[in-house]
Amino acid sequence: MNMRSTRSTVTFSNPFTLPGYIGELPAGDYEILVEEELLQGLSFEAYRRTATYLTVRGRGRHAGRSELRTISDSDLKKAMSRDQAASEKNDHSDAALSPQEDST
């Protein structure tokens, strides 16, 4: 069976959580590893995702270690959406949107 792996990086601007894992992960860059298998018997090349992993680097006494955490594509997208929404909320605070006072 032919397999392929692709790596990408996502950036979280805010701390976030993932279903199935205890605790909050800090904001920062995270590497995503996607594994796919070649679908056989088609007249064109197509792949099916078999696994998605998030690389989490250790902190504190676990510094220098990394862990691959299994994550579903939908959970990753939800976490990224929540992060984007939180960032937009922080960028558009009431103070930033308040009208300027007229001193006349």
PDB file of C-alpha atoms in Angstrom:
ATOM      1  CA  MET A   1       0.000   0.000   0.000  1.00  0.00           C
ATOM      2  CA  ASN A   2       1.418   3.397  -0.986  1.00  0.00           C
ATOM      3  CA  MET A   3       1.398   5.994   1.761  1.00  0.00           C
ATOM      4  CA  ARG A   4       2.382   9.637   1.873  1.00  0.00           C
ATOM      5  CA  SER A   5       2.867  12.128   4.678  1.00  0.00           C
ATOM      6  CA  THR A   6       2.592  15.890   4.496  1.00  0.00           C
ATOM      7  CA  ARG A   7       3.605  18.427   7.106  1.00  0.00           C
ATOM      8  CA  SER A   8       2.264  21.917   7.645  1.00  0.00           C
ATOM      9  CA  THR A   9       2.309  24.488  10.408  1.00  0.00           C
ATOM     10  CA  VAL A  10      -0.636  26.177  12.092  1.00  0.00           C
ATOM     11  CA  THR A  11      -0.375  29.138  14.422  1.00  0.00           C
ATOM     12  CA  PHE A  12      -2.660  29.578  17.398  1.00  0.00           C
ATOM     13  CA  SER A  13      -2.800  33.140  18.717  1.00  0.00           C
ATOM     14  CA  ASN A  14      -4.515  32.076  21.940  1.00  0.00           C
ATOM     15  CA  PRO A  15      -4.270  29.114  24.316  1.00  0.00           C
ATOM     16  CA  PHE A  16      -6.571  26.280  23.187  1.00  0.00           C
ATOM     17  CA  THR A  17      -7.939  22.883  24.156  1.00  0.00           C
ATOM     18  CA  LEU A  18      -8.540  19.691  22.199  1.00  0.00           C
ATOM     19  CA  PRO A  19     -11.194  17.044  22.807  1.00  0.00           C
ATOM     20  CA  GLY A  20      -9.784  13.970  24.504  1.00  0.00           C
ATOM     21  CA  TYR A  21      -6.781  15.758  26.043  1.00  0.00           C
ATOM     22  CA  ILE A  22      -6.560  17.239  29.505  1.00  0.00           C
ATOM     23  CA  GLY A  23      -5.313  20.769  29.911  1.00  0.00           C
ATOM     24  CA  GLU A  24      -4.797  23.805  27.798  1.00  0.00           C
ATOM     25  CA  LEU A  25      -2.091  24.136  25.151  1.00  0.00           C
ATOM     26  CA  PRO A  26      -0.265  27.458  24.853  1.00  0.00           C
ATOM     27  CA  ALA A  27      -0.508  29.795  21.890  1.00  0.00           C
ATOM     28  CA  GLY A  28       2.189  29.295  19.263  1.00  0.00           C
ATOM     29  CA  ASP A  29       3.165  27.377  16.143  1.00  0.00           C
ATOM     30  CA  TYR A  30       2.235  23.708  15.889  1.00  0.00           C
ATOM     31  CA  GLU A  31       3.259  21.222  13.224  1.00  0.00           C
ATOM     32  CA  ILE A  32       0.507  19.122  11.660  1.00  0.00           C
ATOM     33  CA  LEU A  33       1.351  15.725  10.165  1.00  0.00           C
ATOM     34  CA  VAL A  34      -1.211  14.183   7.792  1.00  0.00           C
ATOM     35  CA  GLU A  35      -0.868  10.580   6.638  1.00  0.00           C
ATOM     36  CA  GLU A  36      -2.734   9.381   3.552  1.00  0.00           C
ATOM     37  CA  GLU A  37      -2.968   6.148   1.592  1.00  0.00           C
ATOM     38  CA  LEU A  38      -3.228   5.793  -2.182  1.00  0.00           C
ATOM     39  CA  LEU A  39      -6.609   4.506  -3.319  1.00  0.00           C
ATOM     40  CA  GLN A  40      -6.107   1.514  -5.606  1.00  0.00           C
ATOM     41  CA  GLY A  41      -8.027   0.705  -8.765  1.00  0.00           C
ATOM     42  CA  LEU A  42      -8.914   4.214  -9.893  1.00  0.00           C
ATOM     43  CA  SER A  43      -8.062   5.686 -13.287  1.00  0.00           C
ATOM     44  CA  PHE A  44      -6.587   8.729 -11.511  1.00  0.00           C
ATOM     45  CA  GLU A  45      -4.415   9.224  -8.443  1.00  0.00           C
ATOM     46  CA  ALA A  46      -6.376   9.848  -5.246  1.00  0.00           C
ATOM     47  CA  TYR A  47      -5.512   9.591  -1.568  1.00  0.00           C
ATOM     48  CA  ARG A  48      -7.571   8.964   1.558  1.00  0.00           C
ATOM     49  CA  ARG A  49      -6.574  10.532   4.876  1.00  0.00           C
ATOM     50  CA  THR A  50      -5.764   7.869   7.434  1.00  0.00           C
ATOM     51  CA  ALA A  51      -4.481   9.990  10.333  1.00  0.00           C
ATOM     52  CA  THR A  52      -3.820  13.565  11.444  1.00  0.00           C
ATOM     53  CA  TYR A  53      -1.373  14.397  14.223  1.00  0.00           C
ATOM     54  CA  LEU A  54      -0.569  17.577  16.122  1.00  0.00           C
ATOM     55  CA  THR A  55       3.029  17.887  17.354  1.00  0.00           C
ATOM     56  CA  VAL A  56       3.082  19.164  20.938  1.00  0.00           C
ATOM     57  CA  ARG A  57       6.416  20.228  22.381  1.00  0.00           C
ATOM     58  CA  GLY A  58       7.066  19.610  26.042  1.00  0.00           C
ATOM     59  CA  ARG A  59       7.263  22.414  28.570  1.00  0.00           C
ATOM     60  CA  GLY A  60       8.805  22.720  32.002  1.00  0.00           C
ATOM     61  CA  ARG A  61      10.366  19.444  33.111  1.00  0.00           C
ATOM     62  CA  HIS A  62       9.344  17.902  29.761  1.00  0.00           C
ATOM     63  CA  ALA A  63      11.163  20.518  27.666  1.00  0.00           C
ATOM     64  CA  GLY A  64      13.004  19.020  24.724  1.00  0.00           C
ATOM     65  CA  ARG A  65      10.421  16.275  24.197  1.00  0.00           C
ATOM     66  CA  SER A  66       7.664  16.252  21.619  1.00  0.00           C
ATOM     67  CA  GLU A  67       4.520  14.225  21.367  1.00  0.00           C
ATOM     68  CA  LEU A  68       2.347  13.397  18.358  1.00  0.00           C
ATOM     69  CA  ARG A  69      -1.282  13.719  19.379  1.00  0.00           C
ATOM     70  CA  THR A  70      -3.940  12.134  17.214  1.00  0.00           C
ATOM     71  CA  ILE A  71      -6.551  14.689  16.217  1.00  0.00           C
ATOM     72  CA  SER A  72      -9.461  14.568  13.836  1.00  0.00           C
ATOM     73  CA  ASP A  73      -9.527  17.024  10.975  1.00  0.00           C
ATOM     74  CA  SER A  74     -12.839  18.419  12.238  1.00  0.00           C
ATOM     75  CA  ASP A  75     -11.472  18.966  15.785  1.00  0.00           C
ATOM     76  CA  LEU A  76      -8.469  20.782  14.333  1.00  0.00           C
ATOM     77  CA  LYS A  77     -10.697  23.016  12.208  1.00  0.00           C
ATOM     78  CA  LYS A  78     -12.944  23.755  15.216  1.00  0.00           C
ATOM     79  CA  ALA A  79      -9.935  24.688  17.386  1.00  0.00           C
ATOM     80  CA  MET A  80      -8.617  26.977  14.640  1.00  0.00           C
ATOM     81  CA  SER A  81     -12.060  28.602  14.237  1.00  0.00           C
ATOM     82  CA  ARG A  82     -12.333  29.212  17.993  1.00  0.00           C
ATOM     83  CA  ASP A  83      -8.842  30.735  17.963  1.00  0.00           C
ATOM     84  CA  GLN A  84      -9.710  33.024  15.065  1.00  0.00           C
ATOM     85  CA  ALA A  85     -12.953  34.103  16.734  1.00  0.00           C
ATOM     86  CA  ALA A  86     -11.135  34.844  20.004  1.00  0.00           C
ATOM     87  CA  SER A  87      -8.497  36.859  18.145  1.00  0.00           C
ATOM     88  CA  GLU A  88     -11.145  38.874  16.303  1.00  0.00           C
ATOM     89  CA  LYS A  89     -12.962  39.532  19.585  1.00  0.00           C
ATOM     90  CA  ASN A  90      -9.716  40.770  21.171  1.00  0.00           C
ATOM     91  CA  ASP A  91      -8.941  42.982  18.163  1.00  0.00           C
ATOM     92  CA  HIS A  92     -12.402  44.589  18.273  1.00  0.00           C
ATOM     93  CA  SER A  93     -12.749  45.518  21.917  1.00  0.00           C
ATOM     94  CA  ASP A  94     -15.318  48.116  22.935  1.00  0.00           C
ATOM     95  CA  ALA A  95     -12.602  50.663  23.632  1.00  0.00           C
ATOM     96  CA  ALA A  96     -11.232  50.296  20.133  1.00  0.00           C
ATOM     97  CA  LEU A  97     -14.672  50.707  18.581  1.00  0.00           C
ATOM     98  CA  SER A  98     -15.937  53.581  20.695  1.00  0.00           C
ATOM     99  CA  PRO A  99     -16.587  56.769  18.716  1.00  0.00           C
ATOM    100  CA  GLN A 100     -14.300  59.724  19.200  1.00  0.00           C
ATOM    101  CA  GLU A 101     -15.642  62.411  21.486  1.00  0.00           C
ATOM    102  CA  ASP A 102     -16.615  65.700  19.914  1.00  0.00           C
ATOM    103  CA  SER A 103     -15.193  68.575  21.921  1.00  0.00           C
ATOM    104  CA  THR A 104     -17.510  71.281  20.480  1.00  0.00           C
TER     105      THR A 104
END
